[in-house]
Amino acid sequence: MASSEQQEHAAALLRPEVEEAHTTDGSLDIDGNPALKHRTGGWRACRSIVGTEFCYCLAYYGISFNLVTYLTTVLHQSNVAAANNVSNWQAACFFTPLAGAVVADSYWGRYRTMVVSCCVGVAGMVMAALSALLPLLIKDASALSMASAQEIVLFLGLYMVAFGLGGLRPCLMSFGADQFDDGDPSERMSKGSFFNWYVFAMNCASMIATTGIVWIQDHYGWALGLGIPAMVLAVGLSCLVVASRVYRFQTTSGSPLTRVCQVVVAAVCKCNVTPPDGMALLYELPEEASSMKGVERIEHTAGLRFFDKAAFMMASDEEAAPRDPWRLCVVTQVEELKILIRMLPPWACISFFYTALAQTFSTFVEQGMAMDARVASFRVPPASLVTFKLLTIIALIPLYDRAFLPAARRLTGREKGISSLQRIGAGLAMPVLAMAAAALVETKRARAAMEPTSILWQAPQYVLMGVGEMLTSIGQMDFFYSQAPPAMKTVCTALGFLDIAAGSYLSSLILTAVSWATATGGQPGWIPDDLNEGHLDRFFWMMAGLSLLNFVAFTSCAMRYKSWKDC
C-alpha cells in the first residue's frame, strides 16, 4: 500500500485535472450532468455527425437531382407541371428549417429534434420508394388510377421528407459546433475545421448522388433508385444515435421568436417614451434569478436605441407584480433582437450570391445546350458540367484547411486565420468573375455560329462559382453560428437556408423581369429559346454588374458590423 504522504501527493497532482475536466460552456452529457472534456465532444462526437450529414445529403440529392425525370417519365406530368412541383418541394425543404430551428431552440433541444425529424424523413423516403413499387404490388388497376395513386403516395412522402429535413438541417450543423468548447482555444480552432469538413462531406455526397444514384435510377429502375436514399438516411440516423453517449448537449431557454416579439411589442407600446442614454433605468434580472438560469447575459450596446424602450422601467412597471414580459423586457432580451437586426444586411448580401449560384442550374445549362458537347468520342450532358464546381469544392477544402488556414494564422495571429466576414467577402467576389467569364464565352459562341464552340469553355465559370461557394457557404455557417445569441443558435443557422431559398426566388424574379423587359415589340429578348437570336451575353454582363454592386454593399456592411462579443 502506498503511504498517506504518497496518496496526498498523487491527489494534489490530480486535483487541477479534475477541476479542469468539465467544459466551460455549461454543456451537459446525455445523463444531464456537466460534460467531461475527455469523454464527450470534440472530433470523437463530430465524426458521427459528419457521417450523418453525408448520409442525409446523399439521400436528399439522390431524390432531388432526378425527380423531374421521374415525374415526367413515370407519372407523365408535363414539363411545366413537373418543374413547378420540384420547385415547390425544394422551396419547402429550405423554408421548413426555420420551423425546425424554433422547435429545437424552444422545446426539444437539437438532439431530440434531429432524431424525430430523421425518423420522419426516413418514413417519407420509404413512401417515395413505395410509389415506384405500386405497379408491381397492384397489377389489376387502370393506368390512370395507378398514376393518381402513385402521385398521392409520392407527394405525401416528399413533403414528409421536407418536414423531416426541416428539423435535421439546421440542428445538425449547430449541434456539431456545440461539440467544441468556446472556452478552450484548441477546441475553438477545431470548430473552424469542423465547418470545412462538414461542407466537404456535403459536396462528396452531392457528387456521388449526381453520378451513382442517378445512374442507378436510369438503368435499374425507380424502385431501387428511390429505395437506396431511404436506406442511406436510415444509416445516417443510426450514426447519429449510436454516438449519443459522447455528445455534449445545450439546454433550451424558451421560444426565441416569442422573446423577440415581446421586445417589439414592448418598444412599440412605449413609442412616446424617450429612451435613456445609459443603463441606469434599464431593467435586467439578477444572475441568480430562476428565469436567467442557463441564459448567457448580454451587455447593453449603443445603437438601435428605439428597442431600449422595451427595457425602460416606468412607474407602472415598478408597481406591477409579477412583471409583464410584453410590457417590460430584460436588457439581454433586447440585445438578442439587436443582434438579429445587425445580421440582416450581411444576410441580404449573401442571398444574392445564391441568385448567381442558381445560374449554374439554369442559364449556364442553356448556354451549354447551344455548344458542342462532344469531348473526344463522348457526349457530355450540359447539366453534368456542374461536376467541375463540385470537384473544385472537394479539392479546395482540404487545401484550405491544411495549408491556407495554418499560414493565415501565422500571418494574422487569429485562431481562424481570417474572419468569417472576410471569407464571405472573398466568396462574393467570385460571381463577378464567373459571370464575366460566362459573358465572354457566350460572345465567343455567338460569333462562331458556323463552328460550334466546345462546351469545355464553360469549365472556368463553374470552377469560379465552386471557389465562391466554398468560401461563402462555410463562412456563412461560421458567421451565423458564432454571432448568434446563445439562445438562438439553431434559429440563426436556419437563416443560411433561407438565404438559399431567397436567392433562388430572386433568380426567378430577375429572369422573368429580364424576359419581360427585353422581349417587347416582337423582339426575341435576351434569353429566347434559340440563343443565337438573343443576347445571353448581356444578361451575364448584367449579373456581373449586380454581383459587383452586391460585393461593394457587403464590404460596406462588413466594415460597419460590430460583433456583440467585442462590445
PDB file of N, CA, C and O in Angstrom, residues 21-25 27-46 175 178-181 184 187 243-249:
ATOM      1  N   ALA A  21     -11.706  19.280 -15.787  1.00  0.00           N
ATOM      2  CA  ALA A  21     -12.235  18.179 -16.584  1.00  0.00           C
ATOM      3  C   ALA A  21     -13.529  18.536 -17.290  1.00  0.00           C
ATOM      4  O   ALA A  21     -13.836  17.967 -18.326  1.00  0.00           O
ATOM      5  N   HIS A  22     -14.305  19.472 -16.737  1.00  0.00           N
ATOM      6  CA  HIS A  22     -15.596  19.803 -17.314  1.00  0.00           C
ATOM      7  C   HIS A  22     -15.470  20.945 -18.335  1.00  0.00           C
ATOM      8  O   HIS A  22     -14.543  21.754 -18.275  1.00  0.00           O
ATOM      9  N   THR A  23     -16.400  20.986 -19.249  1.00  0.00           N
ATOM     10  CA  THR A  23     -16.424  22.072 -20.235  1.00  0.00           C
ATOM     11  C   THR A  23     -16.779  23.378 -19.544  1.00  0.00           C
ATOM     12  O   THR A  23     -17.407  23.395 -18.475  1.00  0.00           O
ATOM     13  N   THR A  24     -16.403  24.474 -20.178  1.00  0.00           N
ATOM     14  CA  THR A  24     -16.650  25.798 -19.591  1.00  0.00           C
ATOM     15  C   THR A  24     -17.896  26.474 -20.154  1.00  0.00           C
ATOM     16  O   THR A  24     -18.247  27.564 -19.716  1.00  0.00           O
ATOM     17  N   ASP A  25     -18.556  25.851 -21.126  1.00  0.00           N
ATOM     18  CA  ASP A  25     -19.717  26.500 -21.754  1.00  0.00           C
ATOM     19  C   ASP A  25     -21.047  26.019 -21.184  1.00  0.00           C
ATOM     20  O   ASP A  25     -22.110  26.326 -21.740  1.00  0.00           O
ATOM     21  N   SER A  27     -22.250  22.976 -21.069  1.00  0.00           N
ATOM     22  CA  SER A  27     -22.866  21.844 -21.763  1.00  0.00           C
ATOM     23  C   SER A  27     -22.986  20.647 -20.839  1.00  0.00           C
ATOM     24  O   SER A  27     -22.236  20.496 -19.878  1.00  0.00           O
ATOM     25  N   LEU A  28     -23.945  19.772 -21.166  1.00  0.00           N
ATOM     26  CA  LEU A  28     -24.249  18.607 -20.351  1.00  0.00           C
ATOM     27  C   LEU A  28     -24.036  17.338 -21.158  1.00  0.00           C
ATOM     28  O   LEU A  28     -24.036  17.369 -22.397  1.00  0.00           O
ATOM     29  N   ASP A  29     -23.887  16.207 -20.450  1.00  0.00           N
ATOM     30  CA  ASP A  29     -23.846  14.932 -21.152  1.00  0.00           C
ATOM     31  C   ASP A  29     -25.267  14.375 -21.270  1.00  0.00           C
ATOM     32  O   ASP A  29     -26.233  15.022 -20.854  1.00  0.00           O
ATOM     33  N   ILE A  30     -25.412  13.182 -21.812  1.00  0.00           N
ATOM     34  CA  ILE A  30     -26.739  12.641 -22.080  1.00  0.00           C
ATOM     35  C   ILE A  30     -27.521  12.370 -20.791  1.00  0.00           C
ATOM     36  O   ILE A  30     -28.757  12.324 -20.798  1.00  0.00           O
ATOM     37  N   ASP A  31     -26.824  12.219 -19.654  1.00  0.00           N
ATOM     38  CA  ASP A  31     -27.483  11.973 -18.375  1.00  0.00           C
ATOM     39  C   ASP A  31     -27.847  13.260 -17.650  1.00  0.00           C
ATOM     40  O   ASP A  31     -28.372  13.209 -16.533  1.00  0.00           O
ATOM     41  N   GLY A  32     -27.540  14.418 -18.261  1.00  0.00           N
ATOM     42  CA  GLY A  32     -27.860  15.690 -17.626  1.00  0.00           C
ATOM     43  C   GLY A  32     -26.810  16.199 -16.673  1.00  0.00           C
ATOM     44  O   GLY A  32     -27.031  17.197 -15.975  1.00  0.00           O
ATOM     45  N   ASN A  33     -25.655  15.559 -16.639  1.00  0.00           N
ATOM     46  CA  ASN A  33     -24.547  16.005 -15.786  1.00  0.00           C
ATOM     47  C   ASN A  33     -23.597  16.899 -16.583  1.00  0.00           C
ATOM     48  O   ASN A  33     -23.559  16.825 -17.811  1.00  0.00           O
ATOM     49  N   PRO A  34     -22.822  17.747 -15.899  1.00  0.00           N
ATOM     50  CA  PRO A  34     -21.832  18.572 -16.615  1.00  0.00           C
ATOM     51  C   PRO A  34     -20.912  17.697 -17.473  1.00  0.00           C
ATOM     52  O   PRO A  34     -20.419  16.664 -17.019  1.00  0.00           O
ATOM     53  N   ALA A  35     -20.722  18.104 -18.717  1.00  0.00           N
ATOM     54  CA  ALA A  35     -19.974  17.279 -19.678  1.00  0.00           C
ATOM     55  C   ALA A  35     -18.489  17.260 -19.341  1.00  0.00           C
ATOM     56  O   ALA A  35     -17.890  18.296 -19.025  1.00  0.00           O
ATOM     57  N   LEU A  36     -17.900  16.076 -19.399  1.00  0.00           N
ATOM     58  CA  LEU A  36     -16.464  15.896 -19.188  1.00  0.00           C
ATOM     59  C   LEU A  36     -15.738  16.020 -20.528  1.00  0.00           C
ATOM     60  O   LEU A  36     -16.133  15.406 -21.513  1.00  0.00           O
ATOM     61  N   LYS A  37     -14.677  16.799 -20.531  1.00  0.00           N
ATOM     62  CA  LYS A  37     -13.957  17.050 -21.780  1.00  0.00           C
ATOM     63  C   LYS A  37     -13.375  15.782 -22.388  1.00  0.00           C
ATOM     64  O   LYS A  37     -13.421  15.585 -23.601  1.00  0.00           O
ATOM     65  N   HIS A  38     -12.805  14.929 -21.566  1.00  0.00           N
ATOM     66  CA  HIS A  38     -12.092  13.772 -22.101  1.00  0.00           C
ATOM     67  C   HIS A  38     -13.035  12.629 -22.484  1.00  0.00           C
ATOM     68  O   HIS A  38     -12.587  11.626 -23.013  1.00  0.00           O
ATOM     69  N   ARG A  39     -14.322  12.766 -22.216  1.00  0.00           N
ATOM     70  CA  ARG A  39     -15.275  11.715 -22.563  1.00  0.00           C
ATOM     71  C   ARG A  39     -16.312  12.153 -23.591  1.00  0.00           C
ATOM     72  O   ARG A  39     -16.994  11.301 -24.171  1.00  0.00           O
ATOM     73  N   THR A  40     -16.478  13.435 -23.772  1.00  0.00           N
ATOM     74  CA  THR A  40     -17.536  13.931 -24.665  1.00  0.00           C
ATOM     75  C   THR A  40     -16.979  14.969 -25.640  1.00  0.00           C
ATOM     76  O   THR A  40     -15.897  15.530 -25.438  1.00  0.00           O
ATOM     77  N   GLY A  41     -17.772  15.216 -26.690  1.00  0.00           N
ATOM     78  CA  GLY A  41     -17.490  16.305 -27.609  1.00  0.00           C
ATOM     79  C   GLY A  41     -16.263  16.102 -28.471  1.00  0.00           C
ATOM     80  O   GLY A  41     -15.703  15.000 -28.576  1.00  0.00           O
ATOM     81  N   GLY A  42     -15.819  17.193 -29.092  1.00  0.00           N
ATOM     82  CA  GLY A  42     -14.663  17.157 -29.977  1.00  0.00           C
ATOM     83  C   GLY A  42     -14.920  16.302 -31.203  1.00  0.00           C
ATOM     84  O   GLY A  42     -16.059  15.997 -31.567  1.00  0.00           O
ATOM     85  N   TRP A  43     -13.836  15.878 -31.830  1.00  0.00           N
ATOM     86  CA  TRP A  43     -13.963  15.091 -33.056  1.00  0.00           C
ATOM     87  C   TRP A  43     -14.497  13.686 -32.792  1.00  0.00           C
ATOM     88  O   TRP A  43     -15.043  13.051 -33.694  1.00  0.00           O
ATOM     89  N   ARG A  44     -14.387  13.189 -31.560  1.00  0.00           N
ATOM     90  CA  ARG A  44     -14.937  11.859 -31.269  1.00  0.00           C
ATOM     91  C   ARG A  44     -16.455  11.866 -31.476  1.00  0.00           C
ATOM     92  O   ARG A  44     -17.042  10.842 -31.843  1.00  0.00           O
ATOM     93  N   ALA A  45     -17.092  13.026 -31.219  1.00  0.00           N
ATOM     94  CA  ALA A  45     -18.530  13.155 -31.429  1.00  0.00           C
ATOM     95  C   ALA A  45     -18.849  13.603 -32.848  1.00  0.00           C
ATOM     96  O   ALA A  45     -19.848  13.175 -33.439  1.00  0.00           O
ATOM     97  N   CYS A  46     -17.987  14.458 -33.404  1.00  0.00           N
ATOM     98  CA  CYS A  46     -18.302  15.060 -34.704  1.00  0.00           C
ATOM     99  C   CYS A  46     -18.110  14.099 -35.871  1.00  0.00           C
ATOM    100  O   CYS A  46     -18.673  14.341 -36.946  1.00  0.00           O
ATOM    101  N   PHE A 175     -25.464  21.560 -33.864  1.00  0.00           N
ATOM    102  CA  PHE A 175     -25.176  20.538 -32.861  1.00  0.00           C
ATOM    103  C   PHE A 175     -23.719  20.096 -32.971  1.00  0.00           C
ATOM    104  O   PHE A 175     -23.054  19.856 -31.954  1.00  0.00           O
ATOM    105  N   ASP A 178     -21.633  22.666 -31.396  1.00  0.00           N
ATOM    106  CA  ASP A 178     -21.761  22.615 -29.933  1.00  0.00           C
ATOM    107  C   ASP A 178     -20.763  21.666 -29.288  1.00  0.00           C
ATOM    108  O   ASP A 178     -20.523  21.753 -28.082  1.00  0.00           O
ATOM    109  N   GLN A 179     -20.199  20.757 -30.067  1.00  0.00           N
ATOM    110  CA  GLN A 179     -19.286  19.757 -29.501  1.00  0.00           C
ATOM    111  C   GLN A 179     -17.913  20.332 -29.190  1.00  0.00           C
ATOM    112  O   GLN A 179     -17.059  19.630 -28.631  1.00  0.00           O
ATOM    113  N   PHE A 180     -17.689  21.607 -29.534  1.00  0.00           N
ATOM    114  CA  PHE A 180     -16.394  22.248 -29.267  1.00  0.00           C
ATOM    115  C   PHE A 180     -16.603  23.366 -28.253  1.00  0.00           C
ATOM    116  O   PHE A 180     -17.451  24.242 -28.428  1.00  0.00           O
ATOM    117  N   ASP A 181     -15.832  23.343 -27.203  1.00  0.00           N
ATOM    118  CA  ASP A 181     -15.944  24.286 -26.090  1.00  0.00           C
ATOM    119  C   ASP A 181     -15.294  25.617 -26.467  1.00  0.00           C
ATOM    120  O   ASP A 181     -14.098  25.670 -26.756  1.00  0.00           O
ATOM    121  N   ASP A 184     -12.119  26.774 -24.631  1.00  0.00           N
ATOM    122  CA  ASP A 184     -10.852  26.071 -24.865  1.00  0.00           C
ATOM    123  C   ASP A 184     -10.287  26.524 -26.213  1.00  0.00           C
ATOM    124  O   ASP A 184     -10.891  26.273 -27.255  1.00  0.00           O
ATOM    125  N   GLU A 187     -10.033  23.845 -28.925  1.00  0.00           N
ATOM    126  CA  GLU A 187     -11.328  23.406 -29.438  1.00  0.00           C
ATOM    127  C   GLU A 187     -11.969  24.470 -30.313  1.00  0.00           C
ATOM    128  O   GLU A 187     -12.683  24.150 -31.274  1.00  0.00           O
ATOM    129  N   ALA A 243     -23.738   7.258 -31.308  1.00  0.00           N
ATOM    130  CA  ALA A 243     -22.712   8.033 -30.586  1.00  0.00           C
ATOM    131  C   ALA A 243     -23.316   8.947 -29.528  1.00  0.00           C
ATOM    132  O   ALA A 243     -22.664   9.891 -29.072  1.00  0.00           O
ATOM    133  N   SER A 244     -24.544   8.688 -29.110  1.00  0.00           N
ATOM    134  CA  SER A 244     -25.247   9.601 -28.203  1.00  0.00           C
ATOM    135  C   SER A 244     -24.542   9.761 -26.860  1.00  0.00           C
ATOM    136  O   SER A 244     -24.672  10.791 -26.207  1.00  0.00           O
ATOM    137  N   ARG A 245     -23.779   8.750 -26.426  1.00  0.00           N
ATOM    138  CA  ARG A 245     -23.111   8.845 -25.130  1.00  0.00           C
ATOM    139  C   ARG A 245     -21.959   9.841 -25.121  1.00  0.00           C
ATOM    140  O   ARG A 245     -21.510  10.261 -24.047  1.00  0.00           O
ATOM    141  N   VAL A 246     -21.445  10.205 -26.291  1.00  0.00           N
ATOM    142  CA  VAL A 246     -20.273  11.100 -26.323  1.00  0.00           C
ATOM    143  C   VAL A 246     -20.647  12.523 -26.732  1.00  0.00           C
ATOM    144  O   VAL A 246     -19.765  13.371 -26.894  1.00  0.00           O
ATOM    145  N   TYR A 247     -21.930  12.807 -26.886  1.00  0.00           N
ATOM    146  CA  TYR A 247     -22.339  14.152 -27.287  1.00  0.00           C
ATOM    147  C   TYR A 247     -22.383  15.106 -26.098  1.00  0.00           C
ATOM    148  O   TYR A 247     -22.559  14.688 -24.942  1.00  0.00           O
ATOM    149  N   ARG A 248     -22.251  16.384 -26.411  1.00  0.00           N
ATOM    150  CA  ARG A 248     -22.492  17.449 -25.439  1.00  0.00           C
ATOM    151  C   ARG A 248     -23.810  18.133 -25.812  1.00  0.00           C
ATOM    152  O   ARG A 248     -24.063  18.393 -26.991  1.00  0.00           O
ATOM    153  N   PHE A 249     -24.614  18.440 -24.813  1.00  0.00           N
ATOM    154  CA  PHE A 249     -25.948  18.977 -25.042  1.00  0.00           C
ATOM    155  C   PHE A 249     -26.076  20.354 -24.399  1.00  0.00           C
ATOM    156  O   PHE A 249     -25.572  20.578 -23.292  1.00  0.00           O
TER     157      PHE A 249
END
